[in-house]
Each structure stands twice: as structure tokens, then as C-alpha cells.
Coordinates of C-alpha atoms and ligand atoms in Angstrom, one line a residue:
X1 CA 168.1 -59.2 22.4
X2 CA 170.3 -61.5 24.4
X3 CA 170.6 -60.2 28.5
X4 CA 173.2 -61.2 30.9
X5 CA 172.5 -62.9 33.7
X6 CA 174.5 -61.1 36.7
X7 CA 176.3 -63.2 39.9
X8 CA 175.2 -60.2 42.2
X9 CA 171.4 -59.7 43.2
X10 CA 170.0 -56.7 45.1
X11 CA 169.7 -58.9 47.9
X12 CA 173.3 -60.2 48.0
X13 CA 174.1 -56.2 47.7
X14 CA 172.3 -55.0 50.4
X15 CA 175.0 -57.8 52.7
X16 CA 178.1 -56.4 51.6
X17 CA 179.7 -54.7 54.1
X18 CA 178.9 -50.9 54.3
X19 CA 182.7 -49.8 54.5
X20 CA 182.5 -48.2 57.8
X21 CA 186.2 -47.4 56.9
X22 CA 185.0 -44.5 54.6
X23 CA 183.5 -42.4 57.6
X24 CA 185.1 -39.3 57.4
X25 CA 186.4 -37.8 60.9
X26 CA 184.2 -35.2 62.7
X27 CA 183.9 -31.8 61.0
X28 CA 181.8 -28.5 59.6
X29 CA 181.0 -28.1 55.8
X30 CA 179.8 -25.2 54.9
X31 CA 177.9 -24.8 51.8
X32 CA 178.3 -21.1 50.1
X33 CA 175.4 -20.0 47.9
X34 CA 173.2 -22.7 50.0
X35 CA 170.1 -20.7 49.0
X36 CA 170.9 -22.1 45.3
X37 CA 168.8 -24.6 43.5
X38 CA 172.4 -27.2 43.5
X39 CA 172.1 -27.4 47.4
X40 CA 168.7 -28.3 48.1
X41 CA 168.1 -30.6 44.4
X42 CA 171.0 -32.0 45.0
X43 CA 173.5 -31.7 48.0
X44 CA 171.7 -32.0 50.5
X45 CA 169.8 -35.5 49.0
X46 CA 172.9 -36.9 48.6
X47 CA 174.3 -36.1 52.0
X48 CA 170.6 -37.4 53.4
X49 CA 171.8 -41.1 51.2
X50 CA 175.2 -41.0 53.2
X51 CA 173.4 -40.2 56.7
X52 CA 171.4 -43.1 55.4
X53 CA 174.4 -45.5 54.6
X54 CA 175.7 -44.9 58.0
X55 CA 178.5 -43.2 56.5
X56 CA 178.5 -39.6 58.0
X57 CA 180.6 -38.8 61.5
X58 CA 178.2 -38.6 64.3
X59 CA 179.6 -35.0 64.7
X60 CA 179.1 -33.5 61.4
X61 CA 177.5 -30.0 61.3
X62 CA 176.3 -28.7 58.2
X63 CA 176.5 -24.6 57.6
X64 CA 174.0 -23.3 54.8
X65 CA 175.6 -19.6 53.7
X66 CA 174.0 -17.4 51.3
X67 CA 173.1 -13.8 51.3
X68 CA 169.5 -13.9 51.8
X69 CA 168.9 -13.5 55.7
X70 CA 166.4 -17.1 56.0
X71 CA 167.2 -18.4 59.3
X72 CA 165.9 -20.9 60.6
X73 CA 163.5 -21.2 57.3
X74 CA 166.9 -22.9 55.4
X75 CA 167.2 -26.0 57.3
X76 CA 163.0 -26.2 57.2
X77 CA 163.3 -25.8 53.1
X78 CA 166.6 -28.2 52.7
X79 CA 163.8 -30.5 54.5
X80 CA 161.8 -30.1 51.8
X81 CA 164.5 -30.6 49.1
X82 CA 165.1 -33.7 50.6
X83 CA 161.6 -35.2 51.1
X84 CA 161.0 -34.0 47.2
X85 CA 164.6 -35.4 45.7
X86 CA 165.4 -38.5 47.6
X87 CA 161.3 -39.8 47.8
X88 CA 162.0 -40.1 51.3
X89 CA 158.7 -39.9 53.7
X90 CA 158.7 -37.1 56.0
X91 CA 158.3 -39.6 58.7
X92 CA 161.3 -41.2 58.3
X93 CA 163.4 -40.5 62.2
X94 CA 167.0 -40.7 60.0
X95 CA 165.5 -37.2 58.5
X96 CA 164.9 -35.9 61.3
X97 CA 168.4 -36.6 62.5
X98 CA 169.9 -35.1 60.1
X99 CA 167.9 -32.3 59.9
X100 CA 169.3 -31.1 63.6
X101 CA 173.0 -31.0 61.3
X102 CA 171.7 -28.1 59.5
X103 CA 172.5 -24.6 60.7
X104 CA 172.4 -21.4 58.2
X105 CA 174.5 -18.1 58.6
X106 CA 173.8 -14.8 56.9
X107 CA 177.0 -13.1 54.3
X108 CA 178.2 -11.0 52.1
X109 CA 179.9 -12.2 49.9
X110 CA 182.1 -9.0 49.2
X111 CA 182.4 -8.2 53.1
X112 CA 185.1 -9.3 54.8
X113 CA 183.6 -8.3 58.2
X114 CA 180.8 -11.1 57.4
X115 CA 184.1 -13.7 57.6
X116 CA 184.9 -12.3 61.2
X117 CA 181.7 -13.5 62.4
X118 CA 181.2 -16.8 60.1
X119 CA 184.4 -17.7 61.4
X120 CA 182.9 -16.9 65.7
X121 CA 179.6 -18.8 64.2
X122 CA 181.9 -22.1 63.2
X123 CA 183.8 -21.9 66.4
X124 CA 180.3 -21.6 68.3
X125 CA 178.8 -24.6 66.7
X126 CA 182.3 -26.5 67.1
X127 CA 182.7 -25.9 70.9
X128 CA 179.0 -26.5 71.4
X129 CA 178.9 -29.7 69.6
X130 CA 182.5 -30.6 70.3
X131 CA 183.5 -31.1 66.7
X132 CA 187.4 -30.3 66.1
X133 CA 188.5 -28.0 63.8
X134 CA 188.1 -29.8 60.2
X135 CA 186.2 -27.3 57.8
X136 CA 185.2 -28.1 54.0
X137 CA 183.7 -25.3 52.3
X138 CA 181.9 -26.0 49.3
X139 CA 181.6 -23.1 46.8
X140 CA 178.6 -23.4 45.1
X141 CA 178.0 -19.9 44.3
X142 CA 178.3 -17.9 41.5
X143 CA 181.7 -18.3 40.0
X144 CA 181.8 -14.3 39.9
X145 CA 182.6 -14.9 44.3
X146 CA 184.8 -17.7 44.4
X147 CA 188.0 -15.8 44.3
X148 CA 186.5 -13.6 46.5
X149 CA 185.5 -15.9 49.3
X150 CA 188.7 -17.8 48.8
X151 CA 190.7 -14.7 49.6
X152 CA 188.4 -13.9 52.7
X153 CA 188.7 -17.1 54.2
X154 CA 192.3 -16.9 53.7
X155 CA 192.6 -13.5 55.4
X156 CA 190.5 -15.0 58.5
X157 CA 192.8 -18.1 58.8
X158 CA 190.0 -20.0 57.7
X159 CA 192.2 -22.1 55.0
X160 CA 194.9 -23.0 57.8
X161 CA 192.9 -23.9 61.2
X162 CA 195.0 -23.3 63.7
X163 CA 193.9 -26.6 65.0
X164 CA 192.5 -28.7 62.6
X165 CA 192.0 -29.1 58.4
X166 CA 190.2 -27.0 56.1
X167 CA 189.4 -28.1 52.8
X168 CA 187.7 -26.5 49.6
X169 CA 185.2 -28.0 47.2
X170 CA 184.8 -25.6 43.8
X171 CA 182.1 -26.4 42.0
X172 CA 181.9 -25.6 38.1
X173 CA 182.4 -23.9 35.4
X174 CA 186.0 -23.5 36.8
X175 CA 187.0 -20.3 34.6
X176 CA 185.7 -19.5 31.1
X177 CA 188.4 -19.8 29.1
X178 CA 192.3 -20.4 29.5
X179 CA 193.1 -17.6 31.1
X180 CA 191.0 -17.4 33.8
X181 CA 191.0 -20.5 34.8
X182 CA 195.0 -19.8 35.5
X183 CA 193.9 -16.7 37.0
X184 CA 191.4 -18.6 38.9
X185 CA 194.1 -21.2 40.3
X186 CA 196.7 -18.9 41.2
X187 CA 194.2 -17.1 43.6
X188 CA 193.2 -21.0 45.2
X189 CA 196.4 -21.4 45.5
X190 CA 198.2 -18.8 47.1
X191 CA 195.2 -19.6 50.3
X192 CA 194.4 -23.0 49.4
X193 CA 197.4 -26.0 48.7
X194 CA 196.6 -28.0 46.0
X195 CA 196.1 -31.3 48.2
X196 CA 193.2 -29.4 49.5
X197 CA 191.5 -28.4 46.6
X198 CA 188.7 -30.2 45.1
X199 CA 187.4 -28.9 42.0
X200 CA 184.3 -31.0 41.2
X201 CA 183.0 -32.4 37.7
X202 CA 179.7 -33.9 38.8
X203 CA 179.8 -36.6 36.0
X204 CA 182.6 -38.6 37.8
X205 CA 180.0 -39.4 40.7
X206 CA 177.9 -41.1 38.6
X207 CA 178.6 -44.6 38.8
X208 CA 178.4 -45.8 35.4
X209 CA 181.0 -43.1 34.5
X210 CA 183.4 -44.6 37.4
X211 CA 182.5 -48.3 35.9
X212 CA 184.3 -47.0 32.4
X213 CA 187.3 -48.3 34.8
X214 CA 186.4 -51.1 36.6
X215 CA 185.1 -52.6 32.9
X216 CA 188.0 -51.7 31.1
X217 CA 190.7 -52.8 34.0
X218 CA 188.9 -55.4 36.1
X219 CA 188.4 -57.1 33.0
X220 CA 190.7 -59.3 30.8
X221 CA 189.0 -59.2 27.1
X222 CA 188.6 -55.6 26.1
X223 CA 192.1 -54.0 26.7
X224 CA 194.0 -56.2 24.3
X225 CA 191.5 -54.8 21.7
X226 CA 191.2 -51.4 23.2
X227 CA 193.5 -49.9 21.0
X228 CA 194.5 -48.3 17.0
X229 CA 194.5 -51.7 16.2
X230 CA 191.2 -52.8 16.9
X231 CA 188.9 -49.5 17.2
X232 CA 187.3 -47.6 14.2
X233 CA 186.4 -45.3 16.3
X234 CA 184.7 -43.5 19.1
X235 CA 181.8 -41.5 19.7
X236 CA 180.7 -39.5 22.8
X237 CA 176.8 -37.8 23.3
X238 CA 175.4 -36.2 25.7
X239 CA 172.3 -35.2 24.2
X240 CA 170.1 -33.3 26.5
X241 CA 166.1 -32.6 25.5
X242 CA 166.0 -29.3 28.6
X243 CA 166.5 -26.4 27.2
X244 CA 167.9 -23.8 29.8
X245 CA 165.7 -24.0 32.3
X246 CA 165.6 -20.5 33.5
X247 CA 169.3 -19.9 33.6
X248 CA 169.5 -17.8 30.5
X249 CA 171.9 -15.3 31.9
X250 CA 174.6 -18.0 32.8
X251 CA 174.2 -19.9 29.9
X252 CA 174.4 -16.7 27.4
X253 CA 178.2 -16.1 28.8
X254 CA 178.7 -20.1 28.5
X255 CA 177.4 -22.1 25.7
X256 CA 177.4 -25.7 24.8
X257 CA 181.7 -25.8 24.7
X258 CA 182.1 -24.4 28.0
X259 CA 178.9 -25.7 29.7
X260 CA 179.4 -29.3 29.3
X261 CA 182.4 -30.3 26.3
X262 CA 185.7 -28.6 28.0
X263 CA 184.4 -30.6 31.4
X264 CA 182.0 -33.6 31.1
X265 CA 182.6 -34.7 27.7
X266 CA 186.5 -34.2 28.5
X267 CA 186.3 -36.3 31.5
X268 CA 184.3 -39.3 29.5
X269 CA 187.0 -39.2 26.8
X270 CA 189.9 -39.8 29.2
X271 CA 188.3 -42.4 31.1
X272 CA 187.9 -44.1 27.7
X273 CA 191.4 -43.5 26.7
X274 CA 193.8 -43.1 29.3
X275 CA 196.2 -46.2 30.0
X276 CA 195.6 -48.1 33.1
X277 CA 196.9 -46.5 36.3
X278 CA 199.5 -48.2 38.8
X279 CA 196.6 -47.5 41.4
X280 CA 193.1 -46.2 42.2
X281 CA 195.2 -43.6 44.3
X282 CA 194.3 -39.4 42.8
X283 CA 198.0 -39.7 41.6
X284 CA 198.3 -42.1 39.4
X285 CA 194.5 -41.5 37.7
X286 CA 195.3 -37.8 37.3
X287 CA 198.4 -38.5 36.1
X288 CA 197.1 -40.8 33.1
X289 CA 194.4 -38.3 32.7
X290 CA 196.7 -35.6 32.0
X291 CA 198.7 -37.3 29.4
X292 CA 195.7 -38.1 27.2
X293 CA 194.6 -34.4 27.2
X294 CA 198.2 -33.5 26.5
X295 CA 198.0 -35.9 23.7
X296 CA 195.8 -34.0 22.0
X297 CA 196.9 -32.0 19.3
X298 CA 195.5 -28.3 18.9
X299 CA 192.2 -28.8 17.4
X300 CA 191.4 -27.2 13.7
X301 CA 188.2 -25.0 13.6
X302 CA 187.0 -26.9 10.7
X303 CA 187.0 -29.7 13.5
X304 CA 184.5 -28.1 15.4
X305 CA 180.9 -27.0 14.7
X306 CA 178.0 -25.1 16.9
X307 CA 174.6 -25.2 16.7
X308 CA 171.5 -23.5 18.5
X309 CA 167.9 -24.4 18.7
X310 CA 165.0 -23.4 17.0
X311 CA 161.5 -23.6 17.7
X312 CA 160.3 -27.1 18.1
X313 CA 158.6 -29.9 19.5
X314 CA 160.0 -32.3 22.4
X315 CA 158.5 -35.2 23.6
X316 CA 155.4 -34.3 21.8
X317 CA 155.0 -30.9 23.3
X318 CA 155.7 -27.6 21.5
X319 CA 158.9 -25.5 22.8
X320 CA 160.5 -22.1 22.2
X321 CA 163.7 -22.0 20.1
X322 CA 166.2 -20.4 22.0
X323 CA 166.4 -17.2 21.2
X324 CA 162.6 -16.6 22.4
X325 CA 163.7 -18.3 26.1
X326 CA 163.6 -15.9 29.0
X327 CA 166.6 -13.6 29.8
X328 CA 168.0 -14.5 26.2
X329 CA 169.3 -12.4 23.9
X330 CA 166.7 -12.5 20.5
X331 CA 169.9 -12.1 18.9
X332 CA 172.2 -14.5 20.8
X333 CA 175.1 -15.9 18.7
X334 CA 175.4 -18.5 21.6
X335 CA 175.4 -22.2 20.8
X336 CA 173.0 -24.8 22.3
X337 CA 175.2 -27.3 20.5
X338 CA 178.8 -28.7 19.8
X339 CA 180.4 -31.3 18.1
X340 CA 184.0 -32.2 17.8
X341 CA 186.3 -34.1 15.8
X342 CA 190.1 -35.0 17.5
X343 CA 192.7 -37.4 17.6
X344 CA 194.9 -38.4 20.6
X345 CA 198.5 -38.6 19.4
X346 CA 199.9 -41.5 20.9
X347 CA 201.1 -45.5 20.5
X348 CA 197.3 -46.6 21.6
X349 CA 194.9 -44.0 19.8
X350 CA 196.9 -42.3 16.6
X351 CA 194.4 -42.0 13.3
X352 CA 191.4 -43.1 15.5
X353 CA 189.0 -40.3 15.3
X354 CA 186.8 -39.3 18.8
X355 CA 183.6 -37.8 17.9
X356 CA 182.3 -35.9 20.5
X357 CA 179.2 -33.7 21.2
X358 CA 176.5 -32.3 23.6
X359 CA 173.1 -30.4 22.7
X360 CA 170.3 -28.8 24.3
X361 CA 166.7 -30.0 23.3
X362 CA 168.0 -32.9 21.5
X363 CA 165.5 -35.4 20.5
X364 CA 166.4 -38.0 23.1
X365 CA 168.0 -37.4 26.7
X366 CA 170.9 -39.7 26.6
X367 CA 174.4 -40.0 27.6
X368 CA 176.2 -42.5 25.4
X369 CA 179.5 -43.7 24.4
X370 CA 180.1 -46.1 21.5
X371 CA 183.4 -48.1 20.8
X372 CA 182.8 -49.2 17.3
X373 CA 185.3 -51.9 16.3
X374 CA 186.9 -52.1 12.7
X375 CA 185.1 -54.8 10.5
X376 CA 186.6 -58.1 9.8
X377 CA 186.9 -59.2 5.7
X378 CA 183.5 -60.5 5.4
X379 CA 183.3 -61.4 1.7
X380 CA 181.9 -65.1 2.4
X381 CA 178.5 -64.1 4.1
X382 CA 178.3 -60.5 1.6
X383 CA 177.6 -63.6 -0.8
X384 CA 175.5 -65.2 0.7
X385 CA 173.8 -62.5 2.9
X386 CA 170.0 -62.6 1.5
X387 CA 167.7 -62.0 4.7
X388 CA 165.9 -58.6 4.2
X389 CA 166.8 -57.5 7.7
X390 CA 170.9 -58.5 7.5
X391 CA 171.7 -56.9 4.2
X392 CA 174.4 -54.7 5.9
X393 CA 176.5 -56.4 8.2
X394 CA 177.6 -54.0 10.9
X395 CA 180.9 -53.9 13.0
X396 CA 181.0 -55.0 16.2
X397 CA 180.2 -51.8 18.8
X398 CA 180.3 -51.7 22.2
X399 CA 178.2 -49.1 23.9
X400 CA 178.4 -47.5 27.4
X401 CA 174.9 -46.0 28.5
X402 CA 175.6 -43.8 31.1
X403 CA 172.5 -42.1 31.4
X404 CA 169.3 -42.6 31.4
X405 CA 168.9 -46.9 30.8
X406 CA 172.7 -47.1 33.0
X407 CA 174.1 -50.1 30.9
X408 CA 176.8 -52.2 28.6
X409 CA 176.1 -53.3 25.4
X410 CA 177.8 -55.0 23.1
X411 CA 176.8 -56.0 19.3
X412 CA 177.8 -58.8 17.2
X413 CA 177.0 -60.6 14.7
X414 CA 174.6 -63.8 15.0
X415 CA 173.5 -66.1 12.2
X416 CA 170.0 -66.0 11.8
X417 CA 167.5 -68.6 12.2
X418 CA 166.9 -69.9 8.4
X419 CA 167.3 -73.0 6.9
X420 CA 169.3 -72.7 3.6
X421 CA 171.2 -69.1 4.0
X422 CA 174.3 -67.9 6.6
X423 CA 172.3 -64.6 7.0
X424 CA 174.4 -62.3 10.0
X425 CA 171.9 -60.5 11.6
X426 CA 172.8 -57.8 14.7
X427 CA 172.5 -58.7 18.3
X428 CA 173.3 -57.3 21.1
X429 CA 174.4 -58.4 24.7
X430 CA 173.0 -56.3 27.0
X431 CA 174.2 -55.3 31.0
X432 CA 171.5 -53.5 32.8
X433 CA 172.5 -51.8 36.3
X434 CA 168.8 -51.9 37.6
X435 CA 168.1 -55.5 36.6
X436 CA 171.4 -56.7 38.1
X437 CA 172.0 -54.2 41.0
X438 CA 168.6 -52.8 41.7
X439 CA 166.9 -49.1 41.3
X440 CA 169.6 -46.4 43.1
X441 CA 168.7 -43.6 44.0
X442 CA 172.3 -41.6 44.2
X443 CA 172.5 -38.8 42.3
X444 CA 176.0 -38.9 41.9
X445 CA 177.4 -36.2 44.7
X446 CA 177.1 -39.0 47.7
X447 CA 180.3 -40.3 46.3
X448 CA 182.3 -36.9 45.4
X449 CA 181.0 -35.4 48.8
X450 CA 182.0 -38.3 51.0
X451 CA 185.9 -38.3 49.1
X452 CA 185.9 -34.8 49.4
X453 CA 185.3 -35.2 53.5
X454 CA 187.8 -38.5 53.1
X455 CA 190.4 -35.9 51.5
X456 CA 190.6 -38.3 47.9
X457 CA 191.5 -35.9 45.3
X458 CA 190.6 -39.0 42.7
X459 CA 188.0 -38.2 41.4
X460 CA 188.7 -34.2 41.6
X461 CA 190.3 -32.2 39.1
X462 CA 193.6 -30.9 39.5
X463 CA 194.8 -27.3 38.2
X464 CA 197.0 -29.0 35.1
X465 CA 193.5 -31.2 34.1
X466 CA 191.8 -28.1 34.1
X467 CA 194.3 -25.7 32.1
X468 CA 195.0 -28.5 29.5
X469 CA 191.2 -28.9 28.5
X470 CA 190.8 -24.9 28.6
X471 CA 193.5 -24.8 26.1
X472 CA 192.5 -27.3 24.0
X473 CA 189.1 -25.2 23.6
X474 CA 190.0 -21.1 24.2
X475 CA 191.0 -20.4 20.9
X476 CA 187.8 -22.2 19.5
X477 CA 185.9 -20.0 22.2
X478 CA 187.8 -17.0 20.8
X479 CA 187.4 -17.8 17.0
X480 CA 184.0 -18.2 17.8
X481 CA 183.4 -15.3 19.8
X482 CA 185.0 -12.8 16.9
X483 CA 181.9 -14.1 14.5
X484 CA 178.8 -14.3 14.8
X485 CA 177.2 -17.6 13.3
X486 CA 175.0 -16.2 10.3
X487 CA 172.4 -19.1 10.2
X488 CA 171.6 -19.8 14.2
X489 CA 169.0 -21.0 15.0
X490 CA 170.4 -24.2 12.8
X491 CA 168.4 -27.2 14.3
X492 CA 165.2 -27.5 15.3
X493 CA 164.2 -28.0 19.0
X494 CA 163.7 -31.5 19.4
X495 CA 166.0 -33.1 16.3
X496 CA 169.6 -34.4 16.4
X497 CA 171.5 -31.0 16.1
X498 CA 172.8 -29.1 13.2
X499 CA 173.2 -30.6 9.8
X500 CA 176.9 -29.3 9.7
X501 CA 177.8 -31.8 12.5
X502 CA 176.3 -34.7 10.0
X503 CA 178.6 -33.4 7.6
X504 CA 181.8 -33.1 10.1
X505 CA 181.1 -36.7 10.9
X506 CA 180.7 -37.7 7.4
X507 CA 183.8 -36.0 6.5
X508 CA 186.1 -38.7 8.6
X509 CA 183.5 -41.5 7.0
X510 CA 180.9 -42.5 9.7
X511 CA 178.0 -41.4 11.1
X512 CA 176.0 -40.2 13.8
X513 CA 174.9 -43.0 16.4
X514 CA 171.2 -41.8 16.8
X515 CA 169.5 -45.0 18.1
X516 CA 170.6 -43.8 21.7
X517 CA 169.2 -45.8 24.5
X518 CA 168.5 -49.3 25.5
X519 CA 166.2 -49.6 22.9
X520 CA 167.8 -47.4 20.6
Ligands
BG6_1 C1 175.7 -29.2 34.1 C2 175.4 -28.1 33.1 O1 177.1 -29.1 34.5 O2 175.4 -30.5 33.6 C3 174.0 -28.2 32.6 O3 175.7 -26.9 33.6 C4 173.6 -29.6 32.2 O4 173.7 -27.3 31.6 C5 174.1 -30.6 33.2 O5 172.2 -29.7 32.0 C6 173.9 -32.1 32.8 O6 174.1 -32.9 33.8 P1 173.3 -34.3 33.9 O7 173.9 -35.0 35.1 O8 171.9 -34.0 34.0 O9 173.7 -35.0 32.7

């Protein structure tokens, strides 16, 4: 296996300049449902790497909500998260900087009296620390409150400081199906405008999900190949070997479609497809964005197929199928498991078939997606092809690793080393981010909660995004919902998903991409 060598070291990195131009103004966010497991594994981490970076206001106050009454026990525990997510040591004086940011403050959810005095507690902590009037509220509740705290802090005049600019960050699953995610909107929007709504897909933080743009438009030799012409076809996993993890009661009203196709996958597949913006500017990317997923013709049911876990064995040790997890219906016609066949309808994609899917307690934990290119007439070396290890010749493919072993690889074909015969055996060139840029230890919300204080919407879904997707997949959802699947479970725990998604696959001629990873 051929690597790259990279221009960049970490050592250059750590010299570029820090882009003290990002630093958003001074300001309050307050995090709703702070008591929540997404605060303190993730949120607060990632704000710790921006207070790290240099790249939070010096008056920034952080406001934990929740309904639990924990005092001054939440900033004490968000400590915690911290020391446990980001490895940083408790000794470390930045921690205990930030640390003084964090303030908690007791609600219901449901009462609008609890508004009247969060709204007294973030003009206390604003005079006292002299910090202006910008608010960004970050919903990471329960979708079951959102519209509900939206409306309150509308009625308080919480959305429209008086003096100042209020902002809100919804996190997901933004509705469960078409209709209420209009619903959803519509109540945003008659408190929030839509310039300051930022409804959050945590897979465009990651990096090597923002680099699917920088490699395809900062670079000259793909995108005259990116196209009908040139592609096969396209293949998206996210293959995940958790299970549920304790949050059987959410994930028995969502399911593999909802959970992490209508949003993640979605998101991968325009970045992929959509035609180069006139800017980096949330206008022009949402723009493009839109037009793929309106490209999309309505996708047939025989296009689609769910699957949910058995009993099984993952990385060697035995697990529960799903049905037996806790808070699970034994009976649940849920599925763990999804996989899609569509076409985009337009001059660059028409009759090139996107494969997409996502599964629980999949053999590997990887998030992958391949570009395989159409194979050139290769009669001459068929002849002569006589190697053991090159008997099939394979088409180029390009593969994006954007989690675990972050990465670029691309496969060709390379004589091999023998004296009389033109054997082609598969290589690859291979891009690694830790060997050229070093270990990072982002976890993908520093960037979406820095634009989100900056006020860039680019990387933020807007409400057409989010209805398109949702109506690509309701009346799958709704098909679905009206039977119950007669053979779940249909994969075992620890395999690569149902054998009906082989055959869905099959059906358009290809296959399943199973050697996943740097190493396959
Ligand atoms: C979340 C889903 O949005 O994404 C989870 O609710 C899933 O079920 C997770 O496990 C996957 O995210 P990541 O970043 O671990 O790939």
C-alpha cells in the first residue's frame, strides 16, 4: 500500500494563525436539557477545545437548564465531563477558567413562570458580568419541549432582546416525519426568524465530512470525472457495532430511517453530489444542497429495506438482539437497519445508483463512502492476467473514511512485480488525517458551536433541507409503520445487516463494500 507524503506537518499546524477573527462577540448560551448525557459527553468538551484555541469571548457565560434542581453540583459534574471527554488533567488553570463560565438555573419546562425568572437570572449574570444582551439557546432536550420552550421564550421576549441578539440551536431528530417537522417549523418560526435558527446535524462538524468539499472543489482532477460519465456508482455506510445504549424508549418511536438516514446519511449524499457553490457563504451551500434532495425522485418501497438485530456476538463478546435490550418492546417491529437504493435526476447523476445505509451492531464501526468508477475495456491484460492474486481486475474506487481511520483512498491498478506476465494487481493510495495532521481531539461540535455563536447558518439546516429529506422518507415511514415486518430479528448482531439488502444491492448489479476501514 502506497501512502502519501503530506506538505503540512503537525508542527507547521500548530504555526498557522489561530483566526482570532472567528471570536464571537460577548454573550450567554444557555444549554436546555443540560442535565443530558449530549451536554456533558459532548458540549461542554468541545466548548473546553474552543476556550483552549483562544477562540471564546472573554465574556461568555454559559447557563446549564434542566429540570432537576443541581446547583452548584452542574458546573462541578460538567467538570467532570470534561476531565473524562477531552483527557484533559484536572490541573490544567484553562479548566479552571472555564469552569467559573458555568452557571445552572432550575425550569420547567411546561411553566411559563420558570421563563419569568430565567429571563431575571440572564439579566443578573449579564449586568454582573457586563455581557450585552446576545443569547443562543441550545435545545438539547427532549424533542417532546422544543415547541414548548420556543413558545415561552417568545412570550418573555426572549427571541427579540430588546437590546441585543438571540439565537437558537435545535438539536435533532428535527420532527418524525413530514408533517411534523412543518409543524415543528412553523412554531420556530412564528418566534424565531429563520436567519436565527440553527438546526444542527452533528455529522457536518466532523472534519472529514467538511473535507468532502475542500477535496472535491480545492482540487482540479476529480470534478471532471465526478459525474454520469465517469461513476458506476456510489455507496454510503454508516455501520455502527452499539446497539442502543440505554435509549430504548427514543429509539422505539425512531428507528434506523429516522435516526440516522433522513439526516446523516442525507447530508453525506449531498456533499457528494451537489454542484460547486459560488461561495462557502450558508446561501449558496444550502442552496446546492436543496436542489440535489429535490432531485430525487419519490423513492419505490421495493427500494428500501429494514432490518433488526438478533442475538449476537461483537467484537468477540456475546450481545442481546434487540428485542431482549432494556425498555424494548419483545415484540418491536422497529428497525435497527436500512438500506436504500435512489437516483438523483439530473445532467451530472441520472442512472447512477446511490446505495445508502446505516445499522446498529454491525460487524465493524465505520463510516464510509465509496466512489467506484466505471471500468475501462480491459480485454489485453484479461489475456494475459495469470497472477493468482489479480485474476479480477477491479475498477478504480475512491473511498472517503470518515470515521474511525479519518482518510482518502484511492485504488488503481498497478502491474505487478513478475518477469514474463502484465498481471494488474489492486493498490491503493492512501491519505491519513493523523499521519499528516496529527491526533485531534474535536469531536465535531467545536466547529458547529463556534458558527452558531459567529451567526453562520452553513453548516445548519434550513426548514426547506429538512422538509425535502422528510418527504423523501414519510411515506416509507408510513408504509412501514401499517406492517409489521414478519421475519425481524433478520441479522445477527455483529454481521453486515439483513440478507435482503444483499439482494437490493445485487438487484442494480454490485455489491456491498464490506472491507470497511483502512485496512479493510
Ligand atoms: C446520532 C444517533 O444522531 O448519531 C445515534 O441518534 C448514532 O443513534 C449517532 O449512534 C452516530 O453518531 P457518530 O458521530 O457516533 O457516528
Amino acid at each position: 500500500m502506497a501512502t502519501m507524503q503530506m506538505s503540512v506537518s503537525p508542527e507547521d499546524l500548530s504555526q498557522l494563525p489561530r483566526g482570532n477573527d472567528r471570536i464571537p462577540e460577548p454573550g450567554i448560551m444557555v444549554i436546555f436539557g443540560a442535565s443530558g448525557d449530549l451536554t456533558r459527553r459532548k458540549l461542554m468538551p468541545a466548548l473546553f477545545h474552543l476556550e483552549r484555541a483562544g477562540l471564546l469571548p472573554e465574556k461568555l457565560a454559559i447557563v446549564g437548564v434542566a429540570r432537576r434542581a443541581l446547583g452548584n453540583k452542574f458546573a462541578e459534574d460538567m467538570r467532570g465531563g470534561i476531565i473524562e471527554y477531552s483527557g484533559v488533567e484536572a490541573s490544567d488553570p484553562c479548566l479552571a477558567n472555564f469552569v467559573e463560565r458555568i452557571h445552572y438555573y432550575q425550569v420547567n419546562f411546561d411553566d411559563p413562570a420558570s421563563y419569568v425568572g430565567l429571563k431575571a437570572e440572564l439579566e443578573r449574570i449579564s449586568r454582573e458580568k457586563d455581557i450585552g444582551g446576545r443569547r443562543l439557546f441550545y435545545l438539547a432536550t427532549s424533542p417532546e419541549y422544543f415547541a414548548g420552550i420556543i413558545q415561552n421564550l417568545g412570550a418573555q421576549g426572549m427571541a427579540q432582546p430588546e437590546q441585543g441578539k438571540a439565537a437558537v440551536v435545535i438539536e435533532k431528530p428535527f420532527g418524525h416525519d413530514l408533517a411534523s417537522a412543518r409543524a415543528l417549523n412553523s412554531q420556530v418560526n412564528a418566534v424565531f426568524n429563520e436567519e436565527q435558527v440553527f438546526r444542527i446535524d452533528h455529522y457536518l462538524g466532523k472534519e472529514t465530512v467538511q473535507n468532502i468539499l475542500v477535496f472535491r472543489f480545492a482540487n482540479g482532477i476529480f470534478e471532471p470525472i465526478w459525474n454520469r460519465n465517469y461513476v458506476d456508482h456510489v455507496q454510503i455506510t454508516v455501520a455502527e457495532t452499539l446497539g442502543v445504549e440505554g435509549r430504548g424508549p427514543f429509539y422505539e418511536k425512531a428507528g434506523a430511517l429516522r435516526d440516522v438516514v433522513q439526516n446523516h446519511v442525507m447530508e453525506l449524499l449531498t456533499l457528494v453530489a451537489l454542484e460547486p457553490p459560488s461561495s462557502f457563504e450558508a446561501d449558496s451551500v444550502r442552496r446546492e444542497k436543496l436542489k440535489v434532495w429535490r432531485a430525487i425522485p419519490s423513492i419505490p418501497i421495493l427500494n428500501v429495506v429494514r432490518g433488526q438485530y438478533g442475538a449476537g456476538e461483537v467484537d468477540g463478546k456475546p450481545v442481546v438482539g434487540y428485542r431482549d435490550e432494556s425498555r424494548v418492546s419483545p415484540e418491536s417491529g422497529i428497525e435497527t437497519y436500512a438500506a436504500v437504493k435512489l437516483e438523483i435526476e439530473n445532467w451530472r447523476w441520472a442512472g447512477v445508483p446511490f446505495y445508502l445505509r446505516a445499522g446498529k451492531r454491525m460487524q465493524k464501526r465505520a463510516t464510509e463512502i465509496s466512489i467506484q468508477f466505471k471500468q475501462p475495456p480491459l480485454l489485453i491484460f484479461d489475456r494475459l492476467a495469470r497472477h493468482a492474486a489479480c485474476q479480477v481486475i477491479k475498477p478504480n474506487l475512491l473511498t472517503i473514511r470518515i470515521q474511525p481511520d479519518e482518510g482518502i483512498a484511492l485504488r488503481f491498478g498497478a502491474k505487478a512485480p513478475t518477469t514474463m506476465e502484465m498481471d494488474v494487481c489492486p493498490v491503493n493510495m492512501d491519505f491519513d488525517y493523523e499521519e499528516a495532521f496529527g491526533k485531534s481531539s474535536a469531536n465535531g461540535y467545536e466547529r458547529l458551536l463556534l458558527d452558531a455563536m459567529l451567526g453562520d447558518q452553513t453548516l445548519f439546516s434550513h426548514r426547506d433541507g429538512v422538509e425535502t429529506t422528510w418527504a423523501l422518507y414519510t411515506p416509507i415511514l408510513e408504509a412501514w409503520a401499517a406492517k409489521t415486518p414478519e421475519k425481524f430479528p433478520n441479522y445477527a448482531a455483529g454481521s453486515w445487516g439483513p440478507e435482503c439488502a444483499d439482494h437490493l444491492i445485487a438487484s442494480g448489479g454490485h455489491a456491498w463494500r464490506n472491507d470497511l476501514g483502512r485496512k479493510g
